[in-house]
Amino acid sequence: MNFNQYVDIPSNLFTEDELELKKQCLEQITSHAQINRQRSDAYDAKQFIQHFDISVPPQMKQVSTVLGWPAKAVDLFEGLLELDGFVVPGHESADYGLDAIEAENRLSVELPQVHTTALKYGCAFLAVMAGMEGEPAAVVRGLSPTNSTLLWDRNRRRARAALTMSVDEVTEDASFALFLDTHTVFGFRTGGSWEVERLVHSLGEVPVTLVPFKPSLEDPFGRSRISKAVLSITARAVRTLLRMEVGAEFYSAPQRAILGLGKEDFEDETGKAPSSWEFALNKMLLLPSNLEGQLPQIQQFAQATMQPHIDMLRADAALFAGETNIPVNVLGIIHDNPASDAAMHTAYLALNKDAERAQATFGAGVVKAMQLAWRINNGGEMLPPELHKLQANYRDPDTPTRAAMAQAVVSQVQSGVLPAVSPTTYKLLGYDNPIIESLMAEARRNSGSFSLLDLAAKQAQDESGQTTPTPLVES
């Protein structure tokens, strides 16, 4: 990925106000290009190895060792961010067409990509546009900070301008979109010439939302999971792996000492002696006798152990786990005594708490995008009061076993807190939306006679979570 390819948009394509906003956006993208490239390379396990010319022989400097820890820090966290639809308090989200917007834009596929990008770089963006022919009426599209950005209005908590750009590295065709609160400027370059189109909208605000991870007062754009500490620890661990590779090679080339000869005895006809590494790596030594006819003595040292490298890798893994709040065993560090369920639950507490906070900040950006999509779907109408309370419903990252969840739900049904047949009840039991719709249709066709007490007894049979929850229907 080329992070410095978006610098050649002609100024004469913009009005004076548009040009100033474009310049600010472009400066923001290019100022973060270097660190974003480092994070992208770390995520893709393309770490650069800094050699100190001490422990690695010249023959092995081209050996590449990689480590996927940064990707693990991002992907494991993203797995805890599962959006389970939207909630309109006191109403059904389907009544406002939100389910249709979600399905048409395949948000179940798009949003995990947005989450991953935000965790990699600190933020991502969601742009909402009126669809063209053959597209959804309102298109919700994720944007990456590698080629997109927005100017943030701290008081109104929304963008005052946004820019996204792309270029085909083969054909060099390019495009950009400058989003403003009254219109959007689209530009297309084909065959070296630019065409510009301005589309007016009635939203009264920039149709791009910010999706930040851990924003702060100092940096509302958030911070990356692949922090500088993560980059440093990973770089050290990659060097440790390389030293392990070097050590493994020396198992087949043990260290030797030759008594009775000097280095000059190994010179060739040109007077050149082998280097130290060539001496160490030679499988066979042809040794002459000295002037007195005595044969040299060869002593072999005990082979070096790999344990210091393994210990250092374990230390790096512990530091990485402490920085990212992920359990150290996830990094491939195996302990002799497996952790208990309680210990594993404790190991994930900090990570789950981080995920809960991320759901709040990510959810705010997603909700804003859905509100904009509703307005576009309805010709720019103002939001009804109900949709001002729209919420993104993320699943609890701390997932209990199915048996434990079923028992808790049955208890709440028995106490009257939850209805026996309800989408909410089925959702708490862990069912997906298609299954919930089937269960509700089944419940409408026949009342059934399954006892809630029977359900509790059945779910208690298997505490390992292998038992499938039995549908709740009214008796």
CSV table of C-alpha atoms in Angstrom, one decimal:
chain,number,residue,atom,x,y,z
A,1,MET,CA,0.0,0.0,0.0
A,2,ASN,CA,1.4,3.4,-1.0
A,3,PHE,CA,0.6,5.9,1.7
A,4,ASN,CA,2.0,8.9,-0.2
A,5,GLN,CA,0.2,8.6,-3.5
A,6,TYR,CA,-2.5,11.3,-3.0
A,7,VAL,CA,-0.8,14.6,-3.6
A,8,ASP,CA,-1.6,15.6,-7.2
A,9,ILE,CA,-5.1,16.9,-7.1
A,10,PRO,CA,-5.1,20.1,-9.1
A,11,SER,CA,-6.1,23.2,-7.1
A,12,ASN,CA,-8.2,24.6,-10.0
A,13,LEU,CA,-10.8,21.9,-9.4
A,14,PHE,CA,-12.0,23.6,-6.2
A,15,THR,CA,-13.4,26.9,-5.0
A,16,GLU,CA,-11.4,29.0,-2.6
A,17,ASP,CA,-13.2,27.6,0.5
A,18,GLU,CA,-13.1,24.0,-0.8
A,19,LEU,CA,-9.4,24.3,-1.6
A,20,GLU,CA,-8.6,25.4,2.0
A,21,LEU,CA,-10.5,22.5,3.5
A,22,LYS,CA,-8.9,20.0,1.0
A,23,LYS,CA,-5.4,21.2,2.0
A,24,GLN,CA,-6.1,20.8,5.7
A,25,CYS,CA,-7.5,17.3,5.1
A,26,LEU,CA,-4.5,16.3,2.9
A,27,GLU,CA,-2.0,17.6,5.4
A,28,GLN,CA,-3.7,15.4,8.0
A,29,ILE,CA,-3.4,12.3,5.9
A,30,THR,CA,0.2,12.8,4.9
A,31,SER,CA,1.3,13.7,8.5
A,32,HIS,CA,0.2,10.3,9.7
A,33,ALA,CA,1.3,8.3,6.6
A,34,GLN,CA,4.6,7.1,8.2
A,35,ILE,CA,3.2,5.8,11.4
A,36,ASN,CA,0.2,4.3,9.6
A,37,ARG,CA,2.6,2.5,7.3
A,38,GLN,CA,4.5,1.0,10.3
A,39,ARG,CA,1.3,-0.2,11.8
A,40,SER,CA,0.1,-1.7,8.6
A,41,ASP,CA,3.4,-3.5,8.1
A,42,ALA,CA,3.3,-4.8,11.7
A,43,TYR,CA,-0.2,-6.1,11.3
A,44,ASP,CA,0.9,-7.9,8.1
A,45,ALA,CA,4.0,-9.3,9.8
A,46,LYS,CA,6.3,-7.3,7.6
A,47,GLN,CA,8.6,-6.2,10.4
A,48,PHE,CA,12.0,-4.6,9.5
A,49,ILE,CA,14.8,-6.3,11.4
A,50,GLN,CA,17.4,-3.9,12.8
A,51,HIS,CA,20.8,-5.8,12.9
A,52,PHE,CA,23.4,-4.9,15.6
A,53,ASP,CA,26.1,-6.9,13.8
A,54,ILE,CA,26.9,-8.9,16.9
A,55,SER,CA,25.1,-12.2,17.0
A,56,VAL,CA,23.9,-12.7,13.4
A,57,PRO,CA,26.5,-13.9,10.8
A,58,PRO,CA,26.5,-12.2,7.4
A,59,GLN,CA,25.2,-15.3,5.7
A,60,MET,CA,22.0,-15.1,7.8
A,61,LYS,CA,21.2,-11.5,7.6
A,62,GLN,CA,18.8,-12.1,4.8
A,63,VAL,CA,16.8,-14.6,6.9
A,64,SER,CA,13.4,-13.2,7.6
A,65,THR,CA,11.6,-14.0,10.9
A,66,VAL,CA,8.0,-12.8,11.4
A,67,LEU,CA,5.7,-12.5,14.3
A,68,GLY,CA,1.9,-12.1,14.2
A,69,TRP,CA,1.4,-10.6,17.6
A,70,PRO,CA,0.2,-7.2,16.4
A,71,ALA,CA,-2.5,-8.8,14.3
A,72,LYS,CA,-3.5,-11.0,17.2
A,73,ALA,CA,-3.9,-7.8,19.4
A,74,VAL,CA,-6.2,-6.4,16.8
A,75,ASP,CA,-8.2,-9.5,15.6
A,76,LEU,CA,-8.8,-10.9,19.1
A,77,PHE,CA,-10.2,-7.6,20.2
A,78,GLU,CA,-12.4,-7.2,17.1
A,79,GLY,CA,-13.9,-10.6,17.9
A,80,LEU,CA,-15.4,-9.1,21.0
A,81,LEU,CA,-17.2,-6.4,19.0
A,82,GLU,CA,-20.3,-8.1,17.6
A,83,LEU,CA,-23.1,-5.7,16.5
A,84,ASP,CA,-26.5,-7.3,17.0
A,85,GLY,CA,-28.8,-4.8,15.3
A,86,PHE,CA,-30.2,-1.5,16.5
A,87,VAL,CA,-32.6,-0.6,19.3
A,88,VAL,CA,-35.2,2.2,19.2
A,89,PRO,CA,-36.5,2.4,22.8
A,90,GLY,CA,-40.3,1.6,22.8
A,91,HIS,CA,-40.4,0.8,19.1
A,92,GLU,CA,-39.2,-1.8,16.6
A,93,SER,CA,-36.2,-0.8,14.5
A,94,ALA,CA,-37.9,-2.5,11.5
A,95,ASP,CA,-40.7,0.1,11.7
A,96,TYR,CA,-38.2,2.8,10.6
A,97,GLY,CA,-36.6,0.7,7.9
A,98,LEU,CA,-33.3,0.4,9.8
A,99,ASP,CA,-33.2,-3.4,9.3
A,100,ALA,CA,-33.5,-2.8,5.5
A,101,ILE,CA,-30.6,-0.3,5.6
A,102,GLU,CA,-28.5,-2.7,7.6
A,103,ALA,CA,-29.2,-5.6,5.2
A,104,GLU,CA,-28.8,-3.6,2.0
A,105,ASN,CA,-25.4,-2.4,3.0
A,106,ARG,CA,-24.3,-5.7,4.5
A,107,LEU,CA,-23.3,-4.1,7.7
A,108,SER,CA,-22.6,-7.4,9.2
A,109,VAL,CA,-19.7,-7.7,6.8
A,110,GLU,CA,-18.8,-4.0,6.5
A,111,LEU,CA,-18.7,-3.1,10.2
A,112,PRO,CA,-16.1,-5.7,11.3
A,113,GLN,CA,-13.8,-4.3,8.7
A,114,VAL,CA,-14.4,-0.8,10.1
A,115,HIS,CA,-13.7,-2.1,13.6
A,116,THR,CA,-10.4,-3.7,12.4
A,117,THR,CA,-9.3,-0.6,10.7
A,118,ALA,CA,-10.1,1.6,13.7
A,119,LEU,CA,-8.1,-0.8,16.0
A,120,LYS,CA,-5.2,-0.8,13.6
A,121,TYR,CA,-4.8,3.0,13.1
A,122,GLY,CA,-6.8,4.5,15.9
A,123,CYS,CA,-9.9,5.4,13.9
A,124,ALA,CA,-12.0,4.7,10.9
A,125,PHE,CA,-14.8,6.6,9.1
A,126,LEU,CA,-18.3,5.9,7.8
A,127,ALA,CA,-19.4,7.8,4.8
A,128,VAL,CA,-23.1,7.9,3.9
A,129,MET,CA,-24.1,8.8,0.3
A,130,ALA,CA,-27.2,8.7,-1.9
A,131,GLY,CA,-27.0,5.5,-4.0
A,132,MET,CA,-26.7,5.4,-7.7
A,133,GLU,CA,-28.7,3.1,-10.0
A,134,GLY,CA,-28.5,-0.4,-8.8
A,135,GLU,CA,-27.2,0.6,-5.3
A,136,PRO,CA,-29.0,1.0,-2.0
A,137,ALA,CA,-31.0,4.2,-1.6
A,138,ALA,CA,-28.5,5.2,1.1
A,139,VAL,CA,-25.0,3.7,0.8
A,140,VAL,CA,-23.0,3.3,4.1
A,141,ARG,CA,-19.3,2.8,3.3
A,142,GLY,CA,-16.3,2.4,5.6
A,143,LEU,CA,-13.2,4.6,4.9
A,144,SER,CA,-9.6,4.0,6.1
A,145,PRO,CA,-7.4,6.8,7.5
A,146,THR,CA,-4.7,5.7,5.1
A,147,ASN,CA,-6.4,7.6,2.4
A,148,SER,CA,-9.3,9.4,4.1
A,149,THR,CA,-9.8,11.9,7.0
A,150,LEU,CA,-12.1,14.5,8.4
A,151,LEU,CA,-11.8,17.8,10.2
A,152,TRP,CA,-13.4,17.5,13.6
A,153,ASP,CA,-15.7,20.1,15.1
A,154,ARG,CA,-15.3,19.6,18.9
A,155,ASN,CA,-18.3,21.6,19.9
A,156,ARG,CA,-20.8,20.0,17.5
A,157,ARG,CA,-19.2,16.6,17.8
A,158,ARG,CA,-19.2,16.1,14.1
A,159,ALA,CA,-17.2,16.6,11.0
A,160,ARG,CA,-16.9,20.0,9.3
A,161,ALA,CA,-15.3,18.5,6.2
A,162,ALA,CA,-14.1,15.1,5.0
A,163,LEU,CA,-11.9,13.9,2.2
A,164,THR,CA,-11.3,10.4,0.7
A,165,MET,CA,-9.0,9.5,-2.3
A,166,SER,CA,-8.1,6.5,-4.2
A,167,VAL,CA,-5.8,5.7,-7.2
A,168,ASP,CA,-5.3,2.6,-9.4
A,169,GLU,CA,-1.5,1.9,-9.2
A,170,VAL,CA,-1.7,0.2,-12.6
A,171,THR,CA,-3.7,2.6,-14.8
A,172,GLU,CA,-3.1,5.6,-12.5
A,173,ASP,CA,-6.8,6.5,-12.7
A,174,ALA,CA,-7.8,8.3,-9.6
A,175,SER,CA,-10.8,9.6,-7.8
A,176,PHE,CA,-11.6,11.8,-4.7
A,177,ALA,CA,-14.6,12.9,-2.8
A,178,LEU,CA,-14.7,16.1,-0.6
A,179,PHE,CA,-17.7,16.0,1.7
A,180,LEU,CA,-19.1,19.3,2.9
A,181,ASP,CA,-22.3,20.2,4.9
A,182,THR,CA,-24.1,21.4,1.8
A,183,HIS,CA,-22.7,19.4,-1.1
A,184,THR,CA,-20.1,16.8,-2.0
A,185,VAL,CA,-17.4,17.3,-4.6
A,186,PHE,CA,-16.6,14.2,-6.7
A,187,GLY,CA,-13.5,14.1,-8.9
A,188,PHE,CA,-12.4,11.5,-11.4
A,189,ARG,CA,-9.1,11.3,-13.3
A,190,THR,CA,-9.1,9.1,-16.5
A,191,GLY,CA,-6.3,9.2,-19.0
A,192,GLY,CA,-4.7,12.2,-17.3
A,193,SER,CA,-7.7,14.5,-17.3
A,194,TRP,CA,-9.9,15.4,-14.4
A,195,GLU,CA,-13.7,15.7,-14.3
A,196,VAL,CA,-15.5,17.2,-11.3
A,197,GLU,CA,-19.1,16.9,-10.2
A,198,ARG,CA,-20.9,18.6,-7.3
A,199,LEU,CA,-23.9,17.0,-5.8
A,200,VAL,CA,-26.0,19.1,-3.5
A,201,HIS,CA,-27.7,17.5,-0.4
A,202,SER,CA,-30.1,18.9,2.2
A,203,LEU,CA,-28.6,17.2,5.3
A,204,GLY,CA,-27.1,20.4,6.7
A,205,GLU,CA,-24.0,18.4,7.9
A,206,VAL,CA,-21.1,16.5,6.6
A,207,PRO,CA,-22.3,12.9,5.9
A,208,VAL,CA,-19.2,11.2,7.3
A,209,THR,CA,-18.9,10.0,10.9
A,210,LEU,CA,-15.9,9.3,13.1
A,211,VAL,CA,-15.4,5.8,14.5
A,212,PRO,CA,-12.5,6.2,17.1
A,213,PHE,CA,-10.9,3.8,19.4
A,214,LYS,CA,-10.1,5.2,22.9
A,215,PRO,CA,-10.5,8.9,21.9
A,216,SER,CA,-9.2,11.5,24.4
A,217,LEU,CA,-9.4,15.3,24.9
A,218,GLU,CA,-6.0,15.5,23.4
A,219,ASP,CA,-6.7,13.3,20.4
A,220,PRO,CA,-10.4,12.8,19.5
A,221,PHE,CA,-9.2,10.5,16.7
A,222,GLY,CA,-8.3,7.9,19.2
A,223,ARG,CA,-5.2,5.7,19.6
A,224,SER,CA,-4.2,2.5,17.8
A,225,ARG,CA,-4.0,-1.0,19.4
A,226,ILE,CA,-0.6,-1.2,17.6
A,227,SER,CA,1.0,1.4,19.8
A,228,LYS,CA,4.7,2.4,19.8
A,229,ALA,CA,5.2,0.0,22.8
A,230,VAL,CA,3.6,-2.8,20.8
A,231,LEU,CA,5.9,-2.0,17.8
A,232,SER,CA,9.0,-1.9,20.1
A,233,ILE,CA,8.2,-5.2,21.8
A,234,THR,CA,7.4,-6.9,18.6
A,235,ALA,CA,10.7,-5.7,17.0
A,236,ARG,CA,12.7,-7.1,19.9
A,237,ALA,CA,10.8,-10.4,19.8
A,238,VAL,CA,11.5,-10.7,16.0
A,239,ARG,CA,15.2,-10.3,16.7
A,240,THR,CA,15.0,-12.9,19.4
A,241,LEU,CA,13.4,-15.3,16.9
A,242,LEU,CA,16.3,-14.6,14.5
A,243,ARG,CA,18.9,-15.3,17.1
A,244,MET,CA,17.0,-18.6,17.8
A,245,GLU,CA,17.4,-19.4,14.1
A,246,VAL,CA,21.1,-18.7,14.3
A,247,GLY,CA,21.4,-20.8,17.4
A,248,ALA,CA,19.6,-23.7,15.7
A,249,GLU,CA,22.0,-23.6,12.8
A,250,PHE,CA,24.9,-24.0,15.2
A,251,TYR,CA,23.5,-27.2,16.5
A,252,SER,CA,24.9,-28.7,13.3
A,253,ALA,CA,28.1,-26.7,13.5
A,254,PRO,CA,29.4,-27.1,17.1
A,255,GLN,CA,32.2,-24.8,18.3
A,256,ARG,CA,35.8,-26.2,18.1
A,257,ALA,CA,39.2,-25.1,19.3
A,258,ILE,CA,42.4,-26.1,17.4
A,259,LEU,CA,45.6,-26.2,19.4
A,260,GLY,CA,49.0,-26.1,17.7
A,261,LEU,CA,48.0,-24.1,14.6
A,262,GLY,CA,47.6,-20.4,13.7
A,263,LYS,CA,45.2,-18.7,11.4
A,264,GLU,CA,48.1,-18.4,8.8
A,265,ASP,CA,48.1,-22.2,8.5
A,266,PHE,CA,44.7,-22.0,6.7
A,267,GLU,CA,45.6,-19.4,4.1
A,268,ASP,CA,45.1,-20.3,0.5
A,269,GLU,CA,47.5,-19.8,-2.3
A,270,THR,CA,46.7,-16.1,-2.5
A,271,GLY,CA,47.4,-15.6,1.2
A,272,LYS,CA,43.7,-15.2,2.2
A,273,ALA,CA,42.5,-16.9,5.4
A,274,PRO,CA,38.9,-17.9,6.0
A,275,SER,CA,36.8,-15.5,8.0
A,276,SER,CA,35.8,-16.4,11.6
A,277,TRP,CA,32.2,-17.3,10.5
A,278,GLU,CA,33.7,-19.6,7.8
A,279,PHE,CA,35.8,-21.3,10.4
A,280,ALA,CA,32.7,-21.8,12.6
A,281,LEU,CA,30.5,-23.1,9.9
A,282,ASN,CA,32.9,-25.5,8.1
A,283,LYS,CA,31.7,-29.1,8.3
A,284,MET,CA,35.2,-30.5,7.7
A,285,LEU,CA,38.7,-29.2,8.6
A,286,LEU,CA,41.8,-30.4,6.8
A,287,LEU,CA,44.6,-29.8,9.3
A,288,PRO,CA,48.4,-30.0,8.5
A,289,SER,CA,51.0,-31.0,11.0
A,290,ASN,CA,53.4,-28.3,12.4
A,291,LEU,CA,57.1,-28.0,11.6
A,292,GLU,CA,58.0,-30.6,14.3
A,293,GLY,CA,55.6,-33.1,12.6
A,294,GLN,CA,53.1,-32.9,15.5
A,295,LEU,CA,49.4,-33.1,14.6
A,296,PRO,CA,47.2,-30.4,16.0
A,297,GLN,CA,44.7,-31.1,18.8
A,298,ILE,CA,41.0,-30.4,18.3
A,299,GLN,CA,38.6,-29.8,21.2
A,300,GLN,CA,34.9,-29.4,20.8
A,301,PHE,CA,32.8,-27.2,23.1
A,302,ALA,CA,29.5,-28.2,24.5
A,303,GLN,CA,26.6,-26.9,22.3
A,304,ALA,CA,24.9,-23.7,23.5
A,305,THR,CA,21.4,-24.1,24.8
A,306,MET,CA,18.3,-22.5,23.3
A,307,GLN,CA,16.9,-21.7,26.7
A,308,PRO,CA,18.0,-18.1,27.0
A,309,HIS,CA,16.3,-17.2,23.7
A,310,ILE,CA,13.1,-19.0,24.8
A,311,ASP,CA,13.2,-17.2,28.2
A,312,MET,CA,13.6,-13.8,26.4
A,313,LEU,CA,10.7,-14.6,24.1
A,314,ARG,CA,8.5,-15.5,27.1
A,315,ALA,CA,9.5,-12.2,28.7
A,316,ASP,CA,8.6,-10.3,25.5
A,317,ALA,CA,5.3,-12.1,25.3
A,318,ALA,CA,4.5,-11.1,28.9
A,319,LEU,CA,5.3,-7.5,28.1
A,320,PHE,CA,3.1,-7.7,25.0
A,321,ALA,CA,0.3,-9.2,27.0
A,322,GLY,CA,0.6,-6.5,29.6
A,323,GLU,CA,0.5,-3.8,27.0
A,324,THR,CA,-2.6,-5.2,25.1
A,325,ASN,CA,-4.5,-6.9,27.9
A,326,ILE,CA,-4.6,-10.2,26.0
A,327,PRO,CA,-3.8,-13.5,27.8
A,328,VAL,CA,-0.2,-14.5,27.3
A,329,ASN,CA,-1.2,-18.1,26.2
A,330,VAL,CA,-2.9,-16.5,23.2
A,331,LEU,CA,0.5,-15.5,22.0
A,332,GLY,CA,1.6,-19.1,21.7
A,333,ILE,CA,3.3,-19.3,25.1
A,334,ILE,CA,2.4,-22.7,26.6
A,335,HIS,CA,2.5,-23.3,30.3
A,336,ASP,CA,3.0,-26.7,31.8
A,337,ASN,CA,-0.2,-26.3,33.9
A,338,PRO,CA,-3.2,-25.3,31.9
A,339,ALA,CA,-5.2,-22.4,33.3
A,340,SER,CA,-8.5,-23.1,34.9
A,341,ASP,CA,-11.8,-21.7,33.7
A,342,ALA,CA,-11.8,-19.1,36.5
A,343,ALA,CA,-8.2,-18.1,35.7
A,344,MET,CA,-9.1,-17.7,32.0
A,345,HIS,CA,-12.1,-15.6,32.9
A,346,THR,CA,-9.9,-13.4,35.1
A,347,ALA,CA,-7.3,-13.1,32.3
A,348,TYR,CA,-10.0,-11.7,30.0
A,349,LEU,CA,-11.5,-9.2,32.4
A,350,ALA,CA,-9.4,-6.2,31.4
A,351,LEU,CA,-9.8,-7.0,27.7
A,352,ASN,CA,-13.6,-7.3,28.0
A,353,LYS,CA,-13.7,-4.0,29.9
A,354,ASP,CA,-11.8,-2.3,27.0
A,355,ALA,CA,-14.2,-3.9,24.5
A,356,GLU,CA,-17.2,-2.5,26.4
A,357,ARG,CA,-15.8,1.0,26.2
A,358,ALA,CA,-14.9,0.5,22.5
A,359,GLN,CA,-18.5,-0.5,21.9
A,360,ALA,CA,-19.7,2.9,23.2
A,361,THR,CA,-17.4,5.0,21.0
A,362,PHE,CA,-17.8,2.8,18.0
A,363,GLY,CA,-21.5,2.6,18.5
A,364,ALA,CA,-21.8,6.4,18.5
A,365,GLY,CA,-20.3,6.6,15.0
A,366,VAL,CA,-22.4,3.7,13.7
A,367,VAL,CA,-25.6,5.2,15.1
A,368,LYS,CA,-24.8,8.6,13.5
A,369,ALA,CA,-24.2,6.9,10.2
A,370,MET,CA,-27.6,5.0,10.4
A,371,GLN,CA,-29.4,8.3,11.3
A,372,LEU,CA,-27.8,9.9,8.2
A,373,ALA,CA,-28.8,6.9,6.1
A,374,TRP,CA,-32.4,7.2,7.3
A,375,ARG,CA,-32.5,10.9,6.4
A,376,ILE,CA,-31.2,10.2,2.9
A,377,ASN,CA,-33.7,7.3,2.5
A,378,ASN,CA,-36.5,9.8,3.4
A,379,GLY,CA,-35.5,12.7,1.2
A,380,GLY,CA,-33.5,14.6,3.8
A,381,GLU,CA,-36.3,14.8,6.4
A,382,MET,CA,-35.4,15.6,9.9
A,383,LEU,CA,-35.1,12.7,12.3
A,384,PRO,CA,-38.2,11.8,14.3
A,385,PRO,CA,-37.8,12.1,18.0
A,386,GLU,CA,-37.7,8.3,18.4
A,387,LEU,CA,-34.6,8.0,16.3
A,388,HIS,CA,-32.7,10.5,18.4
A,389,LYS,CA,-32.6,7.7,21.0
A,390,LEU,CA,-31.3,5.1,18.5
A,391,GLN,CA,-28.7,2.8,20.0
A,392,ALA,CA,-26.3,0.3,18.6
A,393,ASN,CA,-26.9,-3.1,20.3
A,394,TYR,CA,-23.5,-4.8,20.8
A,395,ARG,CA,-23.4,-8.2,22.4
A,396,ASP,CA,-21.8,-8.6,25.8
A,397,PRO,CA,-18.1,-9.4,25.2
A,398,ASP,CA,-18.0,-11.5,28.4
A,399,THR,CA,-19.8,-14.5,27.0
A,400,PRO,CA,-20.9,-17.1,29.6
A,401,THR,CA,-21.7,-20.7,28.8
A,402,ARG,CA,-25.0,-21.5,27.1
A,403,ALA,CA,-26.1,-23.5,30.1
A,404,ALA,CA,-25.4,-20.7,32.5
A,405,MET,CA,-27.2,-18.2,30.3
A,406,ALA,CA,-30.2,-20.5,29.8
A,407,GLN,CA,-30.6,-20.9,33.6
A,408,ALA,CA,-30.4,-17.1,34.1
A,409,VAL,CA,-33.0,-16.5,31.4
A,410,VAL,CA,-35.4,-19.1,32.8
A,411,SER,CA,-35.1,-17.6,36.2
A,412,GLN,CA,-36.0,-14.2,34.8
A,413,VAL,CA,-38.9,-15.7,32.9
A,414,GLN,CA,-40.2,-17.4,36.0
A,415,SER,CA,-40.0,-14.2,38.0
A,416,GLY,CA,-41.8,-12.2,35.3
A,417,VAL,CA,-38.9,-10.0,34.3
A,418,LEU,CA,-38.9,-11.5,30.8
A,419,PRO,CA,-41.8,-12.8,28.7
A,420,ALA,CA,-41.6,-16.5,27.8
A,421,VAL,CA,-42.0,-15.8,24.0
A,422,SER,CA,-40.1,-12.7,22.9
A,423,PRO,CA,-37.3,-11.8,20.5
A,424,THR,CA,-35.5,-10.3,23.6
A,425,THR,CA,-35.7,-13.6,25.4
A,426,TYR,CA,-34.5,-15.6,22.5
A,427,LYS,CA,-31.7,-13.1,21.9
A,428,LEU,CA,-30.5,-13.5,25.5
A,429,LEU,CA,-30.4,-17.3,24.9
A,430,GLY,CA,-27.9,-16.7,22.1
A,431,TYR,CA,-30.0,-17.2,19.0
A,432,ASP,CA,-29.3,-15.3,15.8
A,433,ASN,CA,-31.9,-13.2,14.1
A,434,PRO,CA,-32.9,-15.7,11.4
A,435,ILE,CA,-33.5,-18.4,14.1
A,436,ILE,CA,-35.4,-15.9,16.3
A,437,GLU,CA,-37.8,-15.1,13.4
A,438,SER,CA,-38.3,-18.8,12.8
A,439,LEU,CA,-39.0,-19.4,16.5
A,440,MET,CA,-41.5,-16.5,16.7
A,441,ALA,CA,-43.3,-17.8,13.6
A,442,GLU,CA,-43.4,-21.3,15.2
A,443,ALA,CA,-44.8,-19.9,18.4
A,444,ARG,CA,-47.5,-18.0,16.5
A,445,ARG,CA,-48.5,-21.3,14.7
A,446,ASN,CA,-48.9,-23.3,17.8
A,447,SER,CA,-48.8,-22.5,21.5
A,448,GLY,CA,-46.6,-25.6,22.4
A,449,SER,CA,-46.4,-27.2,25.8
A,450,PHE,CA,-42.8,-27.1,26.8
A,451,SER,CA,-42.2,-26.5,30.4
A,452,LEU,CA,-39.7,-23.8,31.5
A,453,LEU,CA,-38.7,-26.1,34.4
A,454,ASP,CA,-37.9,-28.8,31.9
A,455,LEU,CA,-35.8,-26.4,30.0
A,456,ALA,CA,-33.8,-25.4,33.1
A,457,ALA,CA,-33.3,-29.1,33.9
A,458,LYS,CA,-32.2,-29.9,30.4
A,459,GLN,CA,-29.7,-27.0,30.2
A,460,ALA,CA,-28.2,-27.9,33.5
A,461,GLN,CA,-27.2,-31.3,32.2
A,462,ASP,CA,-24.2,-29.9,30.3
A,463,GLU,CA,-22.2,-27.1,31.9
A,464,SER,CA,-19.6,-27.2,29.1
A,465,GLY,CA,-21.8,-25.2,26.7
A,466,GLN,CA,-22.3,-28.1,24.2
A,467,THR,CA,-26.1,-28.4,24.8
A,468,THR,CA,-28.2,-26.3,22.4
A,469,PRO,CA,-30.7,-24.1,24.2
A,470,THR,CA,-34.3,-25.4,23.8
A,471,PRO,CA,-36.7,-22.8,22.4
A,472,LEU,CA,-39.0,-21.1,24.9
A,473,VAL,CA,-42.7,-21.2,23.9
A,474,GLU,CA,-45.7,-20.4,25.9
A,475,SER,CA,-47.4,-23.3,27.7
